[in-house]
Amino acid sequence: IHRMHGERFEYLHPLLEPVLAPTYGIMVYQEQVMQAAQVCGGYSLGGADLLRRAMGKKKVEEMVAQRAMFVKGAAEKNIDEAKANEIFDYMEKFAGYGFNKSHAAAYALVAYHTAWLKAHHCSSYMAATMSTELNDTDQLKVFYDDCIDNNGLTILPPDVNASFYRFVPVSRKEIRYALGAIKGVGESAVEMIVAQREKDGPFKDLYDFCRRTDKKEVNRRVIEALIRGGAFDSIDDHRARLLANVEQAMSLAETEAANANQFSLFDESEERR
């Protein structure tokens, strides 16, 4: 960028000027590696492509042979051995991570878009980014730390009365933690929880939660995972007590559901009479 705005620089060799002029003396594209091999090492276009592949794969024996070939070709263009090795080292260093021009340009555009989104809509961008890695705890930790340490965001805890399956931006500075990021909690279970919450309002307690959710989707393992993950803390932050009462709450809910079914069965019988 400094060079683009006028900072002076020199090419490793005058022959590289037409190759590197568009990028201010710096190799950016794989095509430039191939062109440098042609103009400085006397390679054919096919041979230059083979050199590029060898550099990318970092095969030691092949690279030794390619270096000797490059130095020999450079000597025929009046480039001394030291300068030829310097150019080869520069090409090799770049070729280990460079892309072809069309690929690099596309990635650059995506990088620009995402950088703009992160700068101007950080909570939305980071919520979406973390939602793509729900099952990768290590990667989530990286994004979580980036939110807190580098972007001034607040991550609100998971909550059965507020969270969704994915991370959700609550404001420009707050993100609600995803229930789907709690190990052992599946998407179908969260969809049921959210549907019940939106239908009949917030869950009042553990029993109310068990009563209003289907045990086929929200089973004991899911409930215990939600408790351990802190998703019930807004209702009751005594997690040990909640864990101790899961079985009883589920049993009471099942008993109530069974009794309700019995009453409805007798009601239908009376109506038929």
Tab-separated table of C-alpha atoms in Angstrom:
chain	number	residue	atom	x	y	z
A	1	ILE	CA	0.000	0.000	0.000
A	2	HIS	CA	2.864	2.371	0.829
A	3	ARG	CA	4.436	1.621	-2.549
A	4	MET	CA	1.126	2.256	-4.286
A	5	HIS	CA	1.104	5.698	-2.672
A	6	GLY	CA	4.596	6.577	-3.871
A	7	GLU	CA	7.135	4.915	-1.591
A	8	ARG	CA	10.322	4.130	-3.554
A	9	PHE	CA	11.354	0.504	-4.076
A	10	GLU	CA	13.708	-1.579	-6.220
A	11	TYR	CA	13.144	-4.833	-8.096
A	12	LEU	CA	15.345	-7.816	-7.281
A	13	HIS	CA	16.431	-7.710	-10.933
A	14	PRO	CA	15.489	-5.446	-13.873
A	15	LEU	CA	14.053	-8.471	-15.752
A	16	LEU	CA	11.372	-8.754	-13.059
A	17	GLU	CA	10.011	-5.249	-13.611
A	18	PRO	CA	7.394	-6.148	-16.283
A	19	VAL	CA	6.329	-9.131	-14.168
A	20	LEU	CA	6.001	-7.337	-10.833
A	21	ALA	CA	5.154	-3.775	-11.873
A	22	PRO	CA	1.352	-4.290	-11.479
A	23	THR	CA	1.916	-5.308	-7.829
A	24	TYR	CA	4.670	-2.768	-7.011
A	25	GLY	CA	7.586	-5.207	-6.974
A	26	ILE	CA	5.898	-7.795	-4.740
A	27	MET	CA	4.819	-11.272	-5.846
A	28	VAL	CA	1.103	-11.664	-5.257
A	29	TYR	CA	-0.085	-14.238	-7.796
A	30	GLN	CA	1.082	-17.718	-8.811
A	31	GLU	CA	1.231	-16.556	-12.422
A	32	GLN	CA	4.042	-14.179	-11.387
A	33	VAL	CA	6.115	-17.102	-10.091
A	34	MET	CA	5.782	-18.762	-13.480
A	35	GLN	CA	6.606	-15.553	-15.359
A	36	ALA	CA	9.664	-14.949	-13.150
A	37	ALA	CA	10.892	-18.475	-13.917
A	38	GLN	CA	10.485	-17.752	-17.622
A	39	VAL	CA	12.201	-14.353	-17.750
A	40	CYS	CA	14.976	-15.073	-15.213
A	41	GLY	CA	15.526	-18.823	-15.450
A	42	GLY	CA	14.728	-19.475	-19.106
A	43	TYR	CA	11.895	-21.915	-18.278
A	44	SER	CA	9.217	-22.845	-20.771
A	45	LEU	CA	5.642	-22.118	-19.685
A	46	GLY	CA	5.079	-25.824	-18.951
A	47	GLY	CA	8.330	-26.071	-17.017
A	48	ALA	CA	7.435	-22.970	-15.026
A	49	ASP	CA	4.149	-24.564	-13.991
A	50	LEU	CA	5.989	-27.671	-12.815
A	51	LEU	CA	8.304	-25.434	-10.776
A	52	ARG	CA	5.323	-23.695	-9.185
A	53	ARG	CA	3.802	-27.045	-8.204
A	54	ALA	CA	7.093	-28.269	-6.761
A	55	MET	CA	7.426	-25.124	-4.666
A	56	GLY	CA	3.886	-25.515	-3.361
A	57	LYS	CA	4.482	-29.139	-2.322
A	58	LYS	CA	7.885	-28.337	-0.748
A	59	LYS	CA	9.529	-31.556	-1.932
A	60	VAL	CA	13.186	-31.180	-0.894
A	61	GLU	CA	14.863	-33.364	-3.546
A	62	GLU	CA	12.789	-31.882	-6.344
A	63	MET	CA	13.501	-28.359	-5.145
A	64	VAL	CA	17.269	-28.993	-5.179
A	65	ALA	CA	17.029	-30.099	-8.811
A	66	GLN	CA	14.808	-27.132	-9.728
A	67	ARG	CA	17.177	-24.669	-8.060
A	68	ALA	CA	20.133	-26.005	-10.068
A	69	MET	CA	18.083	-25.738	-13.256
A	70	PHE	CA	17.025	-22.156	-12.405
A	71	VAL	CA	20.585	-21.019	-11.582
A	72	LYS	CA	21.849	-22.531	-14.819
A	73	GLY	CA	19.159	-20.813	-16.861
A	74	ALA	CA	19.759	-17.509	-15.056
A	75	ALA	CA	23.476	-17.671	-15.880
A	76	GLU	CA	22.558	-17.698	-19.565
A	77	LYS	CA	20.782	-14.376	-18.956
A	78	ASN	CA	23.863	-12.906	-17.243
A	79	ILE	CA	22.439	-13.239	-13.734
A	80	ASP	CA	25.116	-14.302	-11.241
A	81	GLU	CA	24.598	-17.304	-8.970
A	82	ALA	CA	24.063	-15.287	-5.773
A	83	LYS	CA	21.336	-13.132	-7.349
A	84	ALA	CA	19.750	-16.199	-8.989
A	85	ASN	CA	19.549	-17.937	-5.603
A	86	GLU	CA	18.077	-14.790	-4.040
A	87	ILE	CA	15.365	-14.659	-6.702
A	88	PHE	CA	14.682	-18.388	-6.343
A	89	ASP	CA	14.397	-18.041	-2.536
A	90	TYR	CA	11.911	-15.198	-2.970
A	91	MET	CA	9.830	-17.219	-5.418
A	92	GLU	CA	9.918	-20.271	-3.140
A	93	LYS	CA	8.848	-18.277	-0.095
A	94	PHE	CA	5.867	-16.832	-1.921
A	95	ALA	CA	4.804	-20.019	-3.719
A	96	GLY	CA	4.147	-21.748	-0.380
A	97	TYR	CA	1.028	-19.641	0.252
A	98	GLY	CA	0.128	-17.804	-2.970
A	99	PHE	CA	-2.987	-18.255	-5.119
A	100	ASN	CA	-3.622	-17.796	-8.785
A	101	LYS	CA	-4.875	-14.356	-9.756
A	102	SER	CA	-8.570	-15.212	-10.176
A	103	HIS	CA	-8.633	-17.049	-6.840
A	104	ALA	CA	-6.744	-14.303	-5.002
A	105	ALA	CA	-9.007	-11.579	-6.397
A	106	ALA	CA	-12.152	-13.438	-5.306
A	107	TYR	CA	-10.746	-14.024	-1.830
A	108	ALA	CA	-9.710	-10.386	-1.555
A	109	LEU	CA	-13.251	-9.242	-2.333
A	110	VAL	CA	-14.722	-11.598	0.280
A	111	ALA	CA	-12.105	-10.431	2.793
A	112	TYR	CA	-13.048	-6.805	2.095
A	113	HIS	CA	-16.769	-7.509	2.521
A	114	THR	CA	-16.297	-9.409	5.780
A	115	ALA	CA	-13.892	-6.806	7.160
A	116	TRP	CA	-16.483	-4.093	6.457
A	117	LEU	CA	-19.232	-6.127	8.130
A	118	LYS	CA	-17.074	-6.791	11.190
A	119	ALA	CA	-16.147	-3.114	11.470
A	120	HIS	CA	-19.662	-1.704	11.075
A	121	HIS	CA	-21.988	-4.522	12.231
A	122	CYS	CA	-19.732	-6.424	14.597
A	123	SER	CA	-22.305	-8.183	16.797
A	124	SER	CA	-24.271	-9.450	13.790
A	125	TYR	CA	-21.122	-10.553	11.992
A	126	MET	CA	-19.615	-12.344	14.990
A	127	ALA	CA	-22.934	-14.015	15.855
A	128	ALA	CA	-23.142	-15.382	12.316
A	129	THR	CA	-19.485	-16.429	12.376
A	130	MET	CA	-19.830	-18.299	15.669
A	131	SER	CA	-23.040	-19.944	14.450
A	132	THR	CA	-21.069	-21.642	11.672
A	133	GLU	CA	-18.902	-23.384	14.308
A	134	LEU	CA	-21.487	-24.599	16.817
A	135	ASN	CA	-19.882	-28.033	17.107
A	136	ASP	CA	-16.248	-26.886	17.270
A	137	THR	CA	-15.545	-25.828	20.844
A	138	ASP	CA	-11.920	-24.845	20.156
A	139	GLN	CA	-12.872	-22.561	17.268
A	140	LEU	CA	-15.749	-21.065	19.247
A	141	LYS	CA	-13.268	-20.173	21.996
A	142	VAL	CA	-11.157	-18.256	19.459
A	143	PHE	CA	-14.185	-16.267	18.251
A	144	TYR	CA	-15.460	-15.763	21.805
A	145	ASP	CA	-12.131	-14.294	22.902
A	146	ASP	CA	-12.054	-12.076	19.824
A	147	CYS	CA	-15.500	-10.713	20.723
A	148	ILE	CA	-14.477	-9.905	24.287
A	149	ASP	CA	-10.828	-8.907	23.980
A	150	ASN	CA	-10.703	-7.133	20.632
A	151	ASN	CA	-14.193	-5.901	19.804
A	152	GLY	CA	-15.748	-4.830	23.108
A	153	LEU	CA	-18.738	-7.144	22.787
A	154	THR	CA	-20.665	-8.765	25.630
A	155	ILE	CA	-21.694	-12.419	25.304
A	156	LEU	CA	-24.931	-12.959	27.230
A	157	PRO	CA	-25.254	-16.438	28.768
A	158	PRO	CA	-27.432	-19.182	27.265
A	159	ASP	CA	-31.027	-18.996	28.495
A	160	VAL	CA	-34.012	-21.268	27.821
A	161	ASN	CA	-36.190	-18.139	27.947
A	162	ALA	CA	-34.081	-15.996	25.600
A	163	SER	CA	-31.644	-18.041	23.475
A	164	PHE	CA	-32.164	-19.689	20.099
A	165	TYR	CA	-30.359	-22.557	18.377
A	166	ARG	CA	-27.784	-20.157	16.893
A	167	PHE	CA	-25.992	-17.118	18.282
A	168	VAL	CA	-28.185	-14.018	17.991
A	169	PRO	CA	-27.207	-10.320	18.113
A	170	VAL	CA	-29.279	-8.631	20.826
A	171	SER	CA	-27.851	-5.169	20.224
A	172	ARG	CA	-24.826	-3.627	18.534
A	173	LYS	CA	-22.730	-4.637	21.545
A	174	GLU	CA	-24.410	-7.835	22.789
A	175	ILE	CA	-24.748	-11.396	21.535
A	176	ARG	CA	-26.924	-14.067	23.120
A	177	TYR	CA	-25.152	-17.413	23.463
A	178	ALA	CA	-26.581	-20.242	21.353
A	179	LEU	CA	-28.334	-23.232	22.901
A	180	GLY	CA	-27.012	-25.248	19.957
A	181	ALA	CA	-23.464	-24.593	21.152
A	182	ILE	CA	-24.134	-26.534	24.360
A	183	LYS	CA	-22.835	-30.067	23.876
A	184	GLY	CA	-25.653	-32.615	23.812
A	185	VAL	CA	-28.386	-30.181	22.760
A	186	GLY	CA	-29.733	-30.792	19.241
A	187	GLU	CA	-31.549	-28.479	16.856
A	188	SER	CA	-34.921	-30.255	17.055
A	189	ALA	CA	-34.903	-29.954	20.853
A	190	VAL	CA	-34.159	-26.228	20.682
A	191	GLU	CA	-36.863	-25.682	18.058
A	192	MET	CA	-39.412	-27.241	20.414
A	193	ILE	CA	-38.215	-25.120	23.348
A	194	VAL	CA	-38.454	-21.913	21.288
A	195	ALA	CA	-41.882	-22.864	19.899
A	196	GLN	CA	-43.294	-23.486	23.375
A	197	ARG	CA	-41.747	-20.272	24.680
A	198	GLU	CA	-43.245	-18.214	21.873
A	199	LYS	CA	-46.620	-19.937	22.186
A	200	ASP	CA	-47.229	-19.814	25.962
A	201	GLY	CA	-44.618	-17.416	27.279
A	202	PRO	CA	-41.448	-17.894	29.373
A	203	PHE	CA	-40.879	-21.062	31.356
A	204	LYS	CA	-41.586	-20.463	35.050
A	205	ASP	CA	-39.570	-23.302	36.568
A	206	LEU	CA	-38.088	-26.725	35.808
A	207	TYR	CA	-41.435	-28.476	36.240
A	208	ASP	CA	-43.159	-26.045	33.872
A	209	PHE	CA	-40.380	-26.671	31.344
A	210	CYS	CA	-40.783	-30.469	31.575
A	211	ARG	CA	-44.574	-30.182	31.380
A	212	ARG	CA	-44.521	-28.140	28.167
A	213	THR	CA	-41.856	-30.018	26.187
A	214	ASP	CA	-42.012	-33.415	24.481
A	215	LYS	CA	-39.721	-35.930	26.150
A	216	LYS	CA	-38.966	-37.549	22.787
A	217	GLU	CA	-37.130	-34.375	21.732
A	218	VAL	CA	-36.203	-32.798	25.069
A	219	ASN	CA	-35.123	-35.827	27.080
A	220	ARG	CA	-33.291	-36.030	30.398
A	221	ARG	CA	-29.862	-35.850	28.759
A	222	VAL	CA	-30.814	-32.597	26.978
A	223	ILE	CA	-32.280	-31.041	30.134
A	224	GLU	CA	-29.183	-31.882	32.178
A	225	ALA	CA	-26.929	-30.462	29.459
A	226	LEU	CA	-28.959	-27.224	29.483
A	227	ILE	CA	-28.691	-26.994	33.274
A	228	ARG	CA	-24.936	-27.586	33.271
A	229	GLY	CA	-24.546	-25.023	30.475
A	230	GLY	CA	-26.303	-22.369	32.580
A	231	ALA	CA	-29.421	-22.137	30.428
A	232	PHE	CA	-31.689	-22.371	33.513
A	233	ASP	CA	-29.747	-19.849	35.613
A	234	SER	CA	-32.292	-17.082	34.957
A	235	ILE	CA	-34.967	-19.349	36.514
A	236	ASP	CA	-32.893	-20.937	39.282
A	237	ASP	CA	-29.106	-20.509	39.490
A	238	HIS	CA	-28.686	-23.430	41.928
A	239	ARG	CA	-27.610	-25.956	39.293
A	240	ALA	CA	-27.007	-28.835	41.702
A	241	ARG	CA	-30.571	-28.528	43.008
A	242	LEU	CA	-31.964	-28.461	39.480
A	243	LEU	CA	-29.973	-31.548	38.484
A	244	ALA	CA	-31.214	-33.376	41.579
A	245	ASN	CA	-34.833	-32.572	40.677
A	246	VAL	CA	-34.800	-33.412	36.950
A	247	GLU	CA	-36.132	-36.940	37.375
A	248	GLN	CA	-38.907	-35.832	39.728
A	249	ALA	CA	-39.950	-32.926	37.496
A	250	MET	CA	-40.102	-35.179	34.443
A	251	SER	CA	-42.078	-37.820	36.354
A	252	LEU	CA	-44.630	-35.268	37.585
A	253	ALA	CA	-45.008	-33.871	34.085
A	254	GLU	CA	-45.572	-37.347	32.644
A	255	THR	CA	-48.137	-38.152	35.358
A	256	GLU	CA	-50.036	-34.936	34.664
A	257	ALA	CA	-50.037	-35.644	30.932
A	258	ALA	CA	-51.318	-39.202	31.536
A	259	ASN	CA	-54.115	-37.934	33.802
A	260	ALA	CA	-55.099	-35.315	31.249
A	261	ASN	CA	-55.357	-38.006	28.585
A	262	GLN	CA	-57.553	-40.139	30.850
A	263	PHE	CA	-59.969	-37.300	31.515
A	264	SER	CA	-60.243	-36.477	27.818
A	265	LEU	CA	-60.943	-40.138	27.056
A	266	PHE	CA	-63.832	-40.261	29.577
A	267	ASP	CA	-65.162	-36.924	28.265
A	268	GLU	CA	-65.337	-38.336	24.747
A	269	SER	CA	-67.161	-41.418	26.046
A	270	GLU	CA	-69.754	-39.290	27.831
A	271	GLU	CA	-70.333	-37.218	24.700
A	272	ARG	CA	-70.893	-40.329	22.602
A	273	ARG	CA	-73.581	-41.563	25.041
